[in-house]
PDB file of C-alpha atoms in Angstrom:
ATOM      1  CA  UNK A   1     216.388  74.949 139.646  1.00  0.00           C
ATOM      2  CA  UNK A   2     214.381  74.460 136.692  1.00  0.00           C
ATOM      3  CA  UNK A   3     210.159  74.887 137.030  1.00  0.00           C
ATOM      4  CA  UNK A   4     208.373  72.659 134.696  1.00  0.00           C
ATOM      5  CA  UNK A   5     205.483  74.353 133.656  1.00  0.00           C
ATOM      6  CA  UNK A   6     202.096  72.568 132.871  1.00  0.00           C
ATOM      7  CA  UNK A   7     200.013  73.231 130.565  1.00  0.00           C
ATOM      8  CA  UNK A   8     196.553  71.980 131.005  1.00  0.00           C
ATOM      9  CA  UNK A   9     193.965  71.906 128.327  1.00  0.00           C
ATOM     10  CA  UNK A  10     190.914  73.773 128.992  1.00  0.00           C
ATOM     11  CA  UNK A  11     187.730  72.154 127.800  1.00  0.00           C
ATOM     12  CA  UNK A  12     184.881  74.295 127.390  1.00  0.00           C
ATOM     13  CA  UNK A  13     181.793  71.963 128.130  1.00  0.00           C
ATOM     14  CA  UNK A  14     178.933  73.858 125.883  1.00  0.00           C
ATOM     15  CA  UNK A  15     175.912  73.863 128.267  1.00  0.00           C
ATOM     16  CA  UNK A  16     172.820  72.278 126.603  1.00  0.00           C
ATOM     17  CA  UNK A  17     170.109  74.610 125.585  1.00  0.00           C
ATOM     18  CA  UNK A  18     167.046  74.473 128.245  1.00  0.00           C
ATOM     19  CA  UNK A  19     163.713  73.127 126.893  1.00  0.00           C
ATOM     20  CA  UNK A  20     161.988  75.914 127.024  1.00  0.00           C
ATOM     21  CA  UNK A  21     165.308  78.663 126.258  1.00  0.00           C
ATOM     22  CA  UNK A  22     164.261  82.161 124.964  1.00  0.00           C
ATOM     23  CA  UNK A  23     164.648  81.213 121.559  1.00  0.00           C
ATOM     24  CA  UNK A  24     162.344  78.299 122.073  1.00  0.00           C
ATOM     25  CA  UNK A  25     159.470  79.739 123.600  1.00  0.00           C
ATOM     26  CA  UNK A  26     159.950  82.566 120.527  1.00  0.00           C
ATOM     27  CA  UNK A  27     159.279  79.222 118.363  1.00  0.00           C
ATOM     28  CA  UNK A  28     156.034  78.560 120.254  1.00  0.00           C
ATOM     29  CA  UNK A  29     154.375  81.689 121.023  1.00  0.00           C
ATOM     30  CA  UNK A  30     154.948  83.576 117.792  1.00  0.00           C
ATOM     31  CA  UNK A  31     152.193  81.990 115.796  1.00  0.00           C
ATOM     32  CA  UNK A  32     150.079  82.420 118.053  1.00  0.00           C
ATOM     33  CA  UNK A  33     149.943  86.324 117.804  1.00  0.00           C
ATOM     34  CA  UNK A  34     152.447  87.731 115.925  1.00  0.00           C
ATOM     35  CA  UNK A  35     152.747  85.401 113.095  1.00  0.00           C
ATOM     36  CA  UNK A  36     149.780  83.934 112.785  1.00  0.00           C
ATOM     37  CA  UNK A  37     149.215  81.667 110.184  1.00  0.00           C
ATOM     38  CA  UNK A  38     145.204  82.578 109.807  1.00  0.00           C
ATOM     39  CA  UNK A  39     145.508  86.327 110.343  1.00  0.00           C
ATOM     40  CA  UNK A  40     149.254  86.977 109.638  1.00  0.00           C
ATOM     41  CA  UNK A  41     150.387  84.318 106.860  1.00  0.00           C
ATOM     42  CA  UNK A  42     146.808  84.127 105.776  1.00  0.00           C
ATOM     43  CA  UNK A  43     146.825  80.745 105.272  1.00  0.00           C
ATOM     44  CA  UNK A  44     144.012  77.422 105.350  1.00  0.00           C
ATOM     45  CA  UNK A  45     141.076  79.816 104.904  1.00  0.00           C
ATOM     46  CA  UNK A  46     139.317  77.356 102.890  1.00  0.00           C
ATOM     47  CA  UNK A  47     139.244  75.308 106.556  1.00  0.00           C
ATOM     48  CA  UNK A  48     138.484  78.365 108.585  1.00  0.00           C
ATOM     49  CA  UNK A  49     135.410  79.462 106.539  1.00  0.00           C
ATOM     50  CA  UNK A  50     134.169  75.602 105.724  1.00  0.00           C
ATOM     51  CA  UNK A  51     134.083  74.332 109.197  1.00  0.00           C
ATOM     52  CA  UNK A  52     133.182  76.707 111.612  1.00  0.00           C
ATOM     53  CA  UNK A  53     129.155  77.097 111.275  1.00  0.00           C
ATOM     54  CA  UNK A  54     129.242  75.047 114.151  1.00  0.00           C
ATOM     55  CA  UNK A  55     131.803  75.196 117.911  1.00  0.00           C
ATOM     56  CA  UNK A  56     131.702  71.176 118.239  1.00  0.00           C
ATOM     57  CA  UNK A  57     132.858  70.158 114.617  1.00  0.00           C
ATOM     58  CA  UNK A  58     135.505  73.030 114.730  1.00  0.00           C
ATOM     59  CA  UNK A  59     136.685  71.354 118.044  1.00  0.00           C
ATOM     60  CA  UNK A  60     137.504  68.329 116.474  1.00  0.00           C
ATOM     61  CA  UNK A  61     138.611  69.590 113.464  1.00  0.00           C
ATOM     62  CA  UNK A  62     141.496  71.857 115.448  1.00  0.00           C
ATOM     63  CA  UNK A  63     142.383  68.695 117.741  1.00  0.00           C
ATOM     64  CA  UNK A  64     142.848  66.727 114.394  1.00  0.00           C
ATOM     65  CA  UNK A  65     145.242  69.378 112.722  1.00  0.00           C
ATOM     66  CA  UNK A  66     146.917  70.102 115.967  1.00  0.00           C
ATOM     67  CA  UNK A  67     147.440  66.252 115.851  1.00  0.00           C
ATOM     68  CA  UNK A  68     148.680  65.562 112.538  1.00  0.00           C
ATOM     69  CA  UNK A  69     151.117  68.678 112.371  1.00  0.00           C
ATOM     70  CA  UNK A  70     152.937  67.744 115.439  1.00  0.00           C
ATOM     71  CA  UNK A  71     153.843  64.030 114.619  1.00  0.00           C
ATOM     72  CA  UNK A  72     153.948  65.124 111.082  1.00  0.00           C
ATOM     73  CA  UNK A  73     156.875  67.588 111.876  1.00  0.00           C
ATOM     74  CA  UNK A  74     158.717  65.235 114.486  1.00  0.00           C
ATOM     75  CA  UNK A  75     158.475  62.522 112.399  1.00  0.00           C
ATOM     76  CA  UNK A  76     159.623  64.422 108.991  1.00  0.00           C
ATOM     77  CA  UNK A  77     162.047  65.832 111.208  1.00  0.00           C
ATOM     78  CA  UNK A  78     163.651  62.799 112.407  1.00  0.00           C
ATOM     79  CA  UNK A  79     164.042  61.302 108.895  1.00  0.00           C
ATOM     80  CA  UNK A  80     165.057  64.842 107.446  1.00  0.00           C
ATOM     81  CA  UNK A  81     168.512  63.455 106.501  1.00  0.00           C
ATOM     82  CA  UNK A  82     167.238  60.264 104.770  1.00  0.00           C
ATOM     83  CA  UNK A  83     164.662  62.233 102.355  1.00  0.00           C
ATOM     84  CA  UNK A  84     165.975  62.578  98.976  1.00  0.00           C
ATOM     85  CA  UNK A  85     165.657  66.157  97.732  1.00  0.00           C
ATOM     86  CA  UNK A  86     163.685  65.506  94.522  1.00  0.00           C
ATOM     87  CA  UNK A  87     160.927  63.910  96.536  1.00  0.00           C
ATOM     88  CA  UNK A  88     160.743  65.513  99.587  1.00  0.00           C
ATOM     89  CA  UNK A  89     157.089  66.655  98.690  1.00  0.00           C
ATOM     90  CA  UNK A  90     156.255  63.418  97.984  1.00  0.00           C
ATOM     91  CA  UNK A  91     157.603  62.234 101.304  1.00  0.00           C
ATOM     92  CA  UNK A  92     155.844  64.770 103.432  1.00  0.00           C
ATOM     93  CA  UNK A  93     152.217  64.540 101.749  1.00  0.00           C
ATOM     94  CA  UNK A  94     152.816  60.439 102.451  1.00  0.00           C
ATOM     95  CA  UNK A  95     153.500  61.121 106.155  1.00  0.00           C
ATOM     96  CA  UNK A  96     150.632  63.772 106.488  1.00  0.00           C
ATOM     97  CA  UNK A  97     148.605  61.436 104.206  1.00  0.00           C
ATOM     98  CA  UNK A  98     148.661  58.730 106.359  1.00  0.00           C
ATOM     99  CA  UNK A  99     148.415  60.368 109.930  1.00  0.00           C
ATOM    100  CA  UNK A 100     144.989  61.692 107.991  1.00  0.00           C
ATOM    101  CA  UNK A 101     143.888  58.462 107.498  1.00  0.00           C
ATOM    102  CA  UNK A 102     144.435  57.540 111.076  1.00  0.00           C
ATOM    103  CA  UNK A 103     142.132  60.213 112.435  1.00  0.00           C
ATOM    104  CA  UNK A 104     139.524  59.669 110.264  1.00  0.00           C
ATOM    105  CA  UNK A 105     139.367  55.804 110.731  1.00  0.00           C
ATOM    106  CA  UNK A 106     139.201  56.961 114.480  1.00  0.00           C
ATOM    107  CA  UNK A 107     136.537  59.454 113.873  1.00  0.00           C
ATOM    108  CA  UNK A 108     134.619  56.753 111.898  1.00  0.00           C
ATOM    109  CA  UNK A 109     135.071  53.724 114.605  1.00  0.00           C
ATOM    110  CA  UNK A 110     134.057  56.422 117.708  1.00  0.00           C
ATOM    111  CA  UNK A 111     132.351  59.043 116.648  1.00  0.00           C
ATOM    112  CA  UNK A 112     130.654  58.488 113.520  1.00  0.00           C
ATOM    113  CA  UNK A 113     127.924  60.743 113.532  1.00  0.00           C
ATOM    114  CA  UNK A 114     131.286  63.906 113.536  1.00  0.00           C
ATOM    115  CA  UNK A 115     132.663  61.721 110.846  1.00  0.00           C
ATOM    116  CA  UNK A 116     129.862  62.356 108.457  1.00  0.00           C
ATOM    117  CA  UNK A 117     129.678  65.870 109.494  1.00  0.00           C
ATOM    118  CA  UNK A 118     133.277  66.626 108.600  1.00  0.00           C
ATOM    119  CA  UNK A 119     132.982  64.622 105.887  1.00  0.00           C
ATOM    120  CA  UNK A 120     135.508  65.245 103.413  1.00  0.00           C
ATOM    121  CA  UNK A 121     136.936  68.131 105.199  1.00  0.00           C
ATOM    122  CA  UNK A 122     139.254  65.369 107.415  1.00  0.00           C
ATOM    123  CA  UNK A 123     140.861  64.376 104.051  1.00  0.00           C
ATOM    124  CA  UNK A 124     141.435  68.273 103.241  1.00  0.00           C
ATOM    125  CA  UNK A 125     143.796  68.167 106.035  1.00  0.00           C
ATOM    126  CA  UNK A 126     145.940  66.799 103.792  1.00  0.00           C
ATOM    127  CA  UNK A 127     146.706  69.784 101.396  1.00  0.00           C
ATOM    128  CA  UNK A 128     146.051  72.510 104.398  1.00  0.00           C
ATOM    129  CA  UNK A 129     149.006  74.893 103.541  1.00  0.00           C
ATOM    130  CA  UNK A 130     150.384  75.659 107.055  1.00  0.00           C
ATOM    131  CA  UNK A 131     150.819  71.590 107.845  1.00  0.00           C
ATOM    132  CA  UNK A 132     152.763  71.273 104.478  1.00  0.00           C
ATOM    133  CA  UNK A 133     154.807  74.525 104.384  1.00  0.00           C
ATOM    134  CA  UNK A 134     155.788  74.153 108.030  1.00  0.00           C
ATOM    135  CA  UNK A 135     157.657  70.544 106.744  1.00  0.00           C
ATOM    136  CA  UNK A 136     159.193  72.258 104.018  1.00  0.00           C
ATOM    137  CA  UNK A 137     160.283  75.886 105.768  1.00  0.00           C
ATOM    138  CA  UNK A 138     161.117  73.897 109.222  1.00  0.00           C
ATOM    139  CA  UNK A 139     161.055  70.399 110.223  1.00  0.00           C
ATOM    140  CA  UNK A 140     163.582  69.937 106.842  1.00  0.00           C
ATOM    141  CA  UNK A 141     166.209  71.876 108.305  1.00  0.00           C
ATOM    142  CA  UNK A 142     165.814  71.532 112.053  1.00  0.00           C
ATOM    143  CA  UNK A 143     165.921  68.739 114.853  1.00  0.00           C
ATOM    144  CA  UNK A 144     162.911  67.224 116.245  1.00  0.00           C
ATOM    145  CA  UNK A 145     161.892  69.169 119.529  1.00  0.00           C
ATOM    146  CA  UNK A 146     162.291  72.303 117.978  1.00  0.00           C
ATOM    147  CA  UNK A 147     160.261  70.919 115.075  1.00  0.00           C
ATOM    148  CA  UNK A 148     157.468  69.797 117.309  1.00  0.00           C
ATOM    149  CA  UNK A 149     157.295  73.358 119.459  1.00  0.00           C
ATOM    150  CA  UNK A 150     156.874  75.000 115.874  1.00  0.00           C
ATOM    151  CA  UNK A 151     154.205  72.736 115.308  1.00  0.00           C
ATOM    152  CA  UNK A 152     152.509  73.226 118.241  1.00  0.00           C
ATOM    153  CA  UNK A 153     152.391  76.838 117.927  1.00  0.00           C
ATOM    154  CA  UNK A 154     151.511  76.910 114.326  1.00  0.00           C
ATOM    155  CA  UNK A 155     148.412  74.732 114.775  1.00  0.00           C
ATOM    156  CA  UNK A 156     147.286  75.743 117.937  1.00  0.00           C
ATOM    157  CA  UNK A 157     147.551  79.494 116.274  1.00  0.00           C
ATOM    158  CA  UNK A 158     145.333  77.990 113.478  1.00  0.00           C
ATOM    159  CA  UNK A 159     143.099  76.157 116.042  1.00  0.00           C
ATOM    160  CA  UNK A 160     142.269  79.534 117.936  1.00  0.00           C
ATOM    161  CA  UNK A 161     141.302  81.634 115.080  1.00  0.00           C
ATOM    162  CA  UNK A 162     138.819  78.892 113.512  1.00  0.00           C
ATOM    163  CA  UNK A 163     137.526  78.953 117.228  1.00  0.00           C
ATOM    164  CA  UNK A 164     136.841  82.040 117.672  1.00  0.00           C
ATOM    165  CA  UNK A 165     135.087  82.358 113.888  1.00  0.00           C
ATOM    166  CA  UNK A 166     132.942  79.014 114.774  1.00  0.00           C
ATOM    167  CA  UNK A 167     131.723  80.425 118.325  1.00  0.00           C
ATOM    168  CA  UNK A 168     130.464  83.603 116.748  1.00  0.00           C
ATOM    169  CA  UNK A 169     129.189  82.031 113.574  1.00  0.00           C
ATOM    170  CA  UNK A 170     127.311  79.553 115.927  1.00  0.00           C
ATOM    171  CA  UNK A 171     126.150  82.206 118.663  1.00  0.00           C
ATOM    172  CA  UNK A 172     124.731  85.068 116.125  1.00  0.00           C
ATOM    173  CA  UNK A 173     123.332  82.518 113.561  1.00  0.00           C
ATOM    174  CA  UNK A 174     122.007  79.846 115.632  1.00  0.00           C
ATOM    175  CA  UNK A 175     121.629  81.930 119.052  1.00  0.00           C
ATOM    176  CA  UNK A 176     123.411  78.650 120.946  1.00  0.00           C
ATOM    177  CA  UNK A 177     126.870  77.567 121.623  1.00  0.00           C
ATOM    178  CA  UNK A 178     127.340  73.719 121.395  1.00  0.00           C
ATOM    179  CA  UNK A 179     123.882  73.302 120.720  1.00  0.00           C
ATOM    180  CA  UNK A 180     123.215  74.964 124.242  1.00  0.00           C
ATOM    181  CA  UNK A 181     120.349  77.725 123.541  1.00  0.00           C
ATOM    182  CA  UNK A 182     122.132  80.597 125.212  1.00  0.00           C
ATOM    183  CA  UNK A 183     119.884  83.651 124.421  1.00  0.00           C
ATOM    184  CA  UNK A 184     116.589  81.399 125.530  1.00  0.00           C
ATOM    185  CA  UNK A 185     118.468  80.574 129.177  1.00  0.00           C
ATOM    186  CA  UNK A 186     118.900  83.974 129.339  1.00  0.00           C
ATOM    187  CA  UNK A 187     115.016  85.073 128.919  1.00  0.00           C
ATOM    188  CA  UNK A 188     115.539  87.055 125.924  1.00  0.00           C
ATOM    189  CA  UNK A 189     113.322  84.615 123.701  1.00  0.00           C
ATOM    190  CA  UNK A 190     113.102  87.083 120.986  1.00  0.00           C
ATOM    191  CA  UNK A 191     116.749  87.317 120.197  1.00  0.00           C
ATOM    192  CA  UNK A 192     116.988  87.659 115.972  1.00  0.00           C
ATOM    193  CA  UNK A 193     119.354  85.151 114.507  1.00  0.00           C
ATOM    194  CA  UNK A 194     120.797  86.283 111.342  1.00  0.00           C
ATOM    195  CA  UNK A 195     120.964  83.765 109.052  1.00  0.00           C
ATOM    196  CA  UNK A 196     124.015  85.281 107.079  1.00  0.00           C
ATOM    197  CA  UNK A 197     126.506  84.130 110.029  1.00  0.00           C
ATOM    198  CA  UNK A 198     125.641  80.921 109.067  1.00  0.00           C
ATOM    199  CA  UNK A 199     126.668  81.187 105.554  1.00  0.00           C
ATOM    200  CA  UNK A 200     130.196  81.473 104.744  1.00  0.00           C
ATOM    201  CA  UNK A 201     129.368  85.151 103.988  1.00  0.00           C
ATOM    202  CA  UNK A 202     129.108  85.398 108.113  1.00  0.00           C
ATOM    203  CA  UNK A 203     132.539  83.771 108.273  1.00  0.00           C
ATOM    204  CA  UNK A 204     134.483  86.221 105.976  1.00  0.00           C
ATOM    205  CA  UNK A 205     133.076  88.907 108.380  1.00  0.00           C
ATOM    206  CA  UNK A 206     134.275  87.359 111.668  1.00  0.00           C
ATOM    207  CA  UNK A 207     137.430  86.516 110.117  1.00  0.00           C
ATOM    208  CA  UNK A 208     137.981  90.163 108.763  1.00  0.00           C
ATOM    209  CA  UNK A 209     136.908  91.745 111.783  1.00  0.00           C
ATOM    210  CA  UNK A 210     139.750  89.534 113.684  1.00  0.00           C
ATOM    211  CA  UNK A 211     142.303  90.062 111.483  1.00  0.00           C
ATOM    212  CA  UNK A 212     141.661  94.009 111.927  1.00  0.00           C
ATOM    213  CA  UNK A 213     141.642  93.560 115.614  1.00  0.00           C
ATOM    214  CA  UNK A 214     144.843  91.813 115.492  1.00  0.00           C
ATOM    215  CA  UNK A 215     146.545  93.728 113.059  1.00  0.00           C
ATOM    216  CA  UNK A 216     145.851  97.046 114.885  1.00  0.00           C
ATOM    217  CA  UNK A 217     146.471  95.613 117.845  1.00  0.00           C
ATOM    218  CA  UNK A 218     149.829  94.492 116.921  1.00  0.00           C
ATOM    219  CA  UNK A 219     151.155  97.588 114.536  1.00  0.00           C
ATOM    220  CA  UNK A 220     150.891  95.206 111.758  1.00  0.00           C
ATOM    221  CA  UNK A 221     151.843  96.533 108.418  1.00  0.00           C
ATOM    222  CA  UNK A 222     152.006  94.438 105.069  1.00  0.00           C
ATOM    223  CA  UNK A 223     155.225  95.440 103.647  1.00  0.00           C
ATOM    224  CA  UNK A 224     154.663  97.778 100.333  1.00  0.00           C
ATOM    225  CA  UNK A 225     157.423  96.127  98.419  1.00  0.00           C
ATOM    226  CA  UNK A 226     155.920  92.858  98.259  1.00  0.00           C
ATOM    227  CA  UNK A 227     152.483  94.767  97.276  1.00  0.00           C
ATOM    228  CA  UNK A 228     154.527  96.867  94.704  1.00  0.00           C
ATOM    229  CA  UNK A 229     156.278  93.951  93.393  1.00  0.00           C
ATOM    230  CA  UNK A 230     152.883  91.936  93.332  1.00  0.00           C
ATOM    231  CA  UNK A 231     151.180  94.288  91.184  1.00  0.00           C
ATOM    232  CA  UNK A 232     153.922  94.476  88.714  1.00  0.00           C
ATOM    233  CA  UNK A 233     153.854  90.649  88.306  1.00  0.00           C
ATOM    234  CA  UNK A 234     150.120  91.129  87.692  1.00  0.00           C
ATOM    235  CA  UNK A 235     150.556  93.907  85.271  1.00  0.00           C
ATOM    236  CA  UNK A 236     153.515  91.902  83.153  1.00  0.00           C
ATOM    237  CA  UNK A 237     151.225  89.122  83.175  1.00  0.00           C
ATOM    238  CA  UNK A 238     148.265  90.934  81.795  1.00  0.00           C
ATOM    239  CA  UNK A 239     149.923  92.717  79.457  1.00  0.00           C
ATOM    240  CA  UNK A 240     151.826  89.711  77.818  1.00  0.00           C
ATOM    241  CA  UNK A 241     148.906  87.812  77.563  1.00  0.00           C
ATOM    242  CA  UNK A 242     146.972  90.642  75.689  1.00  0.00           C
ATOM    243  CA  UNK A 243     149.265  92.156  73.378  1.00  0.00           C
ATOM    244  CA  UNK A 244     148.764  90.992  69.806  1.00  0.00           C
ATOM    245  CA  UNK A 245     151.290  87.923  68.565  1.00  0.00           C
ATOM    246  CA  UNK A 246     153.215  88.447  65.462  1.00  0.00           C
ATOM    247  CA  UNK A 247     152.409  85.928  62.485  1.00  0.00           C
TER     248      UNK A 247
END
């Protein structure tokens, strides 16, 4: 007696990756620390030394980056395969353009007073590196949730840093955080402000002192390739444009 034999085809079901996997939360904690955009990447300094004489402004500017670079990246993200190639930049300045535009309308219906402190400093947020190279390095080439987590830890990395910087530059060079005079609360009446934390002088300090912190702190090491290869491109550069043309 013949067996008939069966053969049943195996499916493999590939189990969805969980929203917040290993690799994911890698995508949201690293710039926070170990690839910081500020004190890593060094990247939007102009931001980080022009804002932060004061906490409250630097509040608002970090919730108005942290804004626009998360629905910039879902929504360049979600469109990714639409965007012709030549003008991709284009496309991605538009989308931060107008997002911009949005929070500083807002700023200027409730909360005007902020609005002419930050000035012209909202529309910067338009040419602020990290937003645009995160686009082009990420939300370009991957799907929206991951897009957004890379966001979110790229601009809340940024946010941090310019933080930090405006609480010191505020407590050492006006003695008060958010306007609150800490040193008189605390009886010491006398307390010397320096006046250099409040230039932008103060902020390089902070900032370097942080990035030391961090960098030791982490093992950090800039890579002497790139340094070696750097100088060379200098030296080329120099020497071509000084050497004596032939008539």
């Amino acid at each position: 007696m013949s067996t008939e034999i069966q053969e049943k085809e195996v499916v493999k079901i590939k189990q969805s990756e969980s929203l917040i996997s290993k690799r994911r939360r890698k995508i949201l904690v690293d710039p926070l620390d170990d690839n910081n955009p500020i004190s890593i990447q060094v990247l939007g300094i102009c931001s980080a030394l022009a804002v932060t004489i004061k906490l409250e402004p630097t509040i608002v500017m970090s919730i108005s980056v942290v804004f626009v670079m998360i629905f910039s990246s879902l929504i360049t993200s979600m469109i990714r395969n639409y965007i012709p190639v030549r003008v991709r930049i284009i496309v991605q300045l538009a989308i931060i353009a107008t997002l911009v535009t949005l929070v500083s309308e807002f700023l200027k219906a409730f909360n005007y007073e902020m609005f002419k402190v930050l000035g012209a400093f909202v529309g910067l947020i338009i040419t602020n590196c990290i937003i645009l190279g995160r686009l082009e390095a990420y939300a370009m080439g991957n799907k929206p949730y991951d897009s957004v987590l890379d966001a979110l830890g790229s601009s809340v990395g940024y946010a941090w840093i310019i933080l930090v910087v405006a609480f010191f530059r505020e407590l050492l060079g006006s003695g008060s955080i958010l306007g609150w005079k800490v040193f008189e609360a605390v009886g010491w009446d006398t307390f010397p402000t320096n006046g250099l934390f409040v230039d932008s002088i103060g902020a390089f300090i902070i900032l370097g002192l942080l990035i030391w912190a961090q960098r030791t702190r982490n093992g950090y090491i800039e890579n002497k390739n790139k340094i070696r290869d750097l100088l060379n491109i200098v030296t080329v550069s120099y020497t071509h444009l000084t050497l004596p043309t032939k008539d």
